[in-house]
Amino acid sequence: MPPPSAHAASLFVGLGASSGATVAEVLGLIGRALAEAGAEPGDVAALATAEAKAADAALTAAAARLGVELRGYGAGALARVAVPHPSGRALAAVGTPSVAEAAALLAAGPGGALVVGKRKSAPAAGPARVTCAVARGAGHERNGTDHGPARTPPAGRK
């Protein structure tokens, strides 16, 4: 495991997993999502998932290897979070249209924002069994320093 970054961890990784997911599949997807965000494992403050998956062996092992906690959120709380990529499959499986994106946003707290939307694992054999999204907590700039509350750009500007 790489050494932690010199700055405060500010990223929250939301994860969805179906039965049969492996820790290698989970960590591989997290690594790809972090690379896409221009981040590294030391930037992760916590992993998050649905309460029903919080004891999943692959997810708990991934959290242990990264040295962070795994937070579980109830389906009702997850379902109240607006996300860009809802899924009928997640709704049928765990009672919420989003696990990875909603869990990442809940863990990031009020004002948190997705920096990497839902991504699916790409195992060499078989279907994807893991989804992942990355959110940044409010008040954390890209370099990881805390500059107070996040600012919303004026209407019409992004």
mmCIF file of C-alpha atoms in Angstrom:
data_model
loop_
_atom_site.group_PDB
_atom_site.id
_atom_site.type_symbol
_atom_site.label_atom_id
_atom_site.label_comp_id
_atom_site.label_asym_id
_atom_site.label_seq_id
_atom_site.Cartn_x
_atom_site.Cartn_y
_atom_site.Cartn_z
ATOM 1 C CA MET A 1 0.000 0.000 0.000
ATOM 2 C CA PRO A 2 1.430 3.425 -0.926
ATOM 3 C CA PRO A 3 2.152 5.884 1.911
ATOM 4 C CA PRO A 4 -0.598 8.378 2.700
ATOM 5 C CA SER A 5 -0.510 11.776 1.017
ATOM 6 C CA ALA A 6 0.987 14.717 2.868
ATOM 7 C CA HIS A 7 -2.405 16.460 2.841
ATOM 8 C CA ALA A 8 -5.688 15.680 4.525
ATOM 9 C CA ALA A 9 -7.788 12.905 3.025
ATOM 10 C CA SER A 10 -10.801 14.491 1.356
ATOM 11 C CA LEU A 11 -12.245 11.833 -0.956
ATOM 12 C CA PHE A 12 -15.070 9.432 -0.213
ATOM 13 C CA VAL A 13 -15.455 6.310 -2.309
ATOM 14 C CA GLY A 14 -18.947 4.872 -2.668
ATOM 15 C CA LEU A 15 -19.173 1.185 -3.554
ATOM 16 C CA GLY A 16 -21.840 -1.214 -4.693
ATOM 17 C CA ALA A 17 -21.097 -4.931 -4.855
ATOM 18 C CA SER A 18 -22.965 -8.028 -5.881
ATOM 19 C CA SER A 19 -22.285 -11.504 -4.559
ATOM 20 C CA GLY A 20 -19.043 -12.976 -5.752
ATOM 21 C CA ALA A 21 -17.142 -9.677 -5.784
ATOM 22 C CA THR A 22 -13.502 -10.070 -4.825
ATOM 23 C CA VAL A 23 -11.219 -7.699 -2.969
ATOM 24 C CA ALA A 24 -9.001 -7.561 -6.076
ATOM 25 C CA GLU A 25 -11.978 -6.429 -8.172
ATOM 26 C CA VAL A 26 -12.920 -3.796 -5.568
ATOM 27 C CA LEU A 27 -9.383 -2.436 -5.173
ATOM 28 C CA GLY A 28 -8.775 -2.475 -8.928
ATOM 29 C CA LEU A 29 -11.872 -0.382 -9.571
ATOM 30 C CA ILE A 30 -11.041 2.013 -6.725
ATOM 31 C CA GLY A 31 -7.550 2.436 -8.171
ATOM 32 C CA ARG A 32 -8.897 3.233 -11.641
ATOM 33 C CA ALA A 33 -11.452 5.712 -10.244
ATOM 34 C CA LEU A 34 -8.821 7.460 -8.127
ATOM 35 C CA ALA A 35 -6.476 7.697 -11.106
ATOM 36 C CA GLU A 36 -9.296 9.258 -13.106
ATOM 37 C CA ALA A 37 -9.726 11.805 -10.296
ATOM 38 C CA GLY A 38 -5.986 12.523 -10.264
ATOM 39 C CA ALA A 39 -5.833 11.120 -6.737
ATOM 40 C CA GLU A 40 -4.137 8.324 -4.841
ATOM 41 C CA PRO A 41 -5.181 5.922 -2.072
ATOM 42 C CA GLY A 42 -3.930 8.272 0.659
ATOM 43 C CA ASP A 43 -6.533 10.825 -0.453
ATOM 44 C CA VAL A 44 -9.380 8.512 0.615
ATOM 45 C CA ALA A 45 -11.039 9.415 3.915
ATOM 46 C CA ALA A 46 -13.581 6.552 3.929
ATOM 47 C CA LEU A 47 -15.395 3.962 1.843
ATOM 48 C CA ALA A 48 -19.190 3.898 1.868
ATOM 49 C CA THR A 49 -21.897 1.480 0.767
ATOM 50 C CA ALA A 50 -25.431 0.306 1.478
ATOM 51 C CA GLU A 51 -26.020 -0.855 5.028
ATOM 52 C CA ALA A 52 -26.954 -4.277 3.639
ATOM 53 C CA LYS A 53 -23.444 -4.599 2.132
ATOM 54 C CA ALA A 54 -21.435 -3.121 5.016
ATOM 55 C CA ALA A 55 -20.330 -6.597 6.164
ATOM 56 C CA ASP A 56 -19.406 -7.815 2.659
ATOM 57 C CA ALA A 57 -16.007 -9.549 2.852
ATOM 58 C CA ALA A 58 -14.568 -7.881 -0.272
ATOM 59 C CA LEU A 59 -15.633 -4.390 0.852
ATOM 60 C CA THR A 60 -14.405 -4.795 4.435
ATOM 61 C CA ALA A 61 -11.087 -6.195 3.190
ATOM 62 C CA ALA A 62 -10.683 -3.252 0.786
ATOM 63 C CA ALA A 63 -11.307 -0.776 3.619
ATOM 64 C CA ALA A 64 -8.776 -2.591 5.802
ATOM 65 C CA ARG A 65 -6.129 -2.549 3.061
ATOM 66 C CA LEU A 66 -6.685 1.170 2.505
ATOM 67 C CA GLY A 67 -6.680 1.823 6.257
ATOM 68 C CA VAL A 68 -10.062 3.572 6.255
ATOM 69 C CA GLU A 69 -13.498 2.895 7.698
ATOM 70 C CA LEU A 70 -16.366 1.410 5.699
ATOM 71 C CA ARG A 71 -19.593 3.324 6.327
ATOM 72 C CA GLY A 72 -23.006 1.800 5.686
ATOM 73 C CA TYR A 73 -26.131 3.804 4.841
ATOM 74 C CA GLY A 74 -29.733 2.621 4.856
ATOM 75 C CA ALA A 75 -31.608 2.229 1.580
ATOM 76 C CA GLY A 76 -33.978 5.050 2.532
ATOM 77 C CA ALA A 77 -31.131 7.525 3.070
ATOM 78 C CA LEU A 78 -29.460 6.458 -0.184
ATOM 79 C CA ALA A 79 -32.731 6.757 -2.126
ATOM 80 C CA ARG A 80 -33.138 10.405 -1.051
ATOM 81 C CA VAL A 81 -29.856 11.423 -2.735
ATOM 82 C CA ALA A 82 -30.194 12.779 -6.282
ATOM 83 C CA VAL A 83 -27.620 11.106 -8.533
ATOM 84 C CA PRO A 84 -26.737 11.385 -12.224
ATOM 85 C CA HIS A 85 -26.808 7.625 -12.947
ATOM 86 C CA PRO A 86 -29.712 5.869 -11.163
ATOM 87 C CA SER A 87 -30.094 2.134 -11.740
ATOM 88 C CA GLY A 88 -33.167 -0.061 -11.852
ATOM 89 C CA ARG A 89 -30.915 -3.013 -11.010
ATOM 90 C CA ALA A 90 -29.783 -1.372 -7.743
ATOM 91 C CA LEU A 91 -33.380 -0.442 -6.941
ATOM 92 C CA ALA A 92 -34.467 -4.071 -7.344
ATOM 93 C CA ALA A 93 -31.497 -5.470 -5.426
ATOM 94 C CA VAL A 94 -31.256 -3.141 -2.428
ATOM 95 C CA GLY A 95 -34.247 -0.793 -2.581
ATOM 96 C CA THR A 96 -32.471 2.339 -3.799
ATOM 97 C CA PRO A 97 -31.739 3.565 -7.340
ATOM 98 C CA SER A 98 -28.127 4.284 -6.390
ATOM 99 C CA VAL A 99 -25.566 2.770 -4.071
ATOM 100 C CA ALA A 100 -22.104 3.920 -5.210
ATOM 101 C CA GLU A 101 -22.908 7.546 -6.102
ATOM 102 C CA ALA A 102 -25.391 8.089 -3.275
ATOM 103 C CA ALA A 103 -23.083 6.515 -0.656
ATOM 104 C CA ALA A 104 -20.113 8.614 -1.831
ATOM 105 C CA LEU A 105 -22.200 11.797 -1.593
ATOM 106 C CA LEU A 106 -23.613 10.926 1.832
ATOM 107 C CA ALA A 107 -20.141 10.161 3.169
ATOM 108 C CA ALA A 108 -18.786 13.436 1.734
ATOM 109 C CA GLY A 109 -21.422 15.346 3.699
ATOM 110 C CA PRO A 110 -23.423 18.472 2.880
ATOM 111 C CA GLY A 111 -21.919 20.314 -0.063
ATOM 112 C CA GLY A 112 -19.946 17.274 -1.235
ATOM 113 C CA ALA A 113 -19.677 16.727 -4.978
ATOM 114 C CA LEU A 114 -18.997 13.789 -7.268
ATOM 115 C CA VAL A 115 -15.593 13.959 -8.926
ATOM 116 C CA VAL A 116 -15.975 10.551 -10.616
ATOM 117 C CA GLY A 117 -19.454 9.252 -11.392
ATOM 118 C CA LYS A 118 -20.440 5.602 -11.240
ATOM 119 C CA ARG A 119 -17.958 3.232 -12.853
ATOM 120 C CA LYS A 120 -18.262 -0.538 -13.213
ATOM 121 C CA SER A 121 -15.513 -3.063 -12.702
ATOM 122 C CA ALA A 122 -14.185 -4.939 -15.720
ATOM 123 C CA PRO A 123 -13.183 -8.422 -14.600
ATOM 124 C CA ALA A 124 -11.328 -10.643 -17.056
ATOM 125 C CA ALA A 125 -14.098 -13.234 -16.815
ATOM 126 C CA GLY A 126 -17.750 -12.813 -15.975
ATOM 127 C CA PRO A 127 -19.943 -9.792 -15.372
ATOM 128 C CA ALA A 128 -19.011 -6.659 -13.433
ATOM 129 C CA ARG A 129 -19.733 -7.186 -9.745
ATOM 130 C CA VAL A 130 -18.605 -3.831 -8.341
ATOM 131 C CA THR A 131 -19.587 -0.210 -8.901
ATOM 132 C CA CYS A 132 -17.660 2.759 -7.595
ATOM 133 C CA ALA A 133 -18.017 6.556 -7.428
ATOM 134 C CA VAL A 134 -15.800 9.195 -5.836
ATOM 135 C CA ALA A 135 -16.961 12.360 -4.072
ATOM 136 C CA ARG A 136 -14.982 15.199 -2.543
ATOM 137 C CA GLY A 137 -16.044 16.606 0.799
ATOM 138 C CA ALA A 138 -17.081 20.257 0.907
ATOM 139 C CA GLY A 139 -14.307 22.736 1.573
ATOM 140 C CA HIS A 140 -11.511 20.638 0.081
ATOM 141 C CA GLU A 141 -9.788 22.066 -2.955
ATOM 142 C CA ARG A 142 -8.136 19.799 -5.510
ATOM 143 C CA ASN A 143 -4.812 19.988 -3.669
ATOM 144 C CA GLY A 144 -6.488 18.678 -0.515
ATOM 145 C CA THR A 145 -6.230 21.826 1.581
ATOM 146 C CA ASP A 146 -9.253 23.132 3.403
ATOM 147 C CA HIS A 147 -10.323 26.603 2.279
ATOM 148 C CA GLY A 148 -13.659 26.847 4.091
ATOM 149 C CA PRO A 149 -17.113 26.173 2.651
ATOM 150 C CA ALA A 150 -17.453 25.232 -0.993
ATOM 151 C CA ARG A 151 -18.569 28.084 -3.211
ATOM 152 C CA THR A 152 -21.346 27.779 -5.759
ATOM 153 C CA PRO A 153 -20.658 29.586 -9.042
ATOM 154 C CA PRO A 154 -23.105 32.324 -10.081
ATOM 155 C CA ALA A 155 -26.124 31.182 -12.096
ATOM 156 C CA GLY A 156 -25.263 30.434 -15.708
ATOM 157 C CA ARG A 157 -21.595 29.724 -14.959
ATOM 158 C CA LYS A 158 -19.870 26.461 -14.153
#
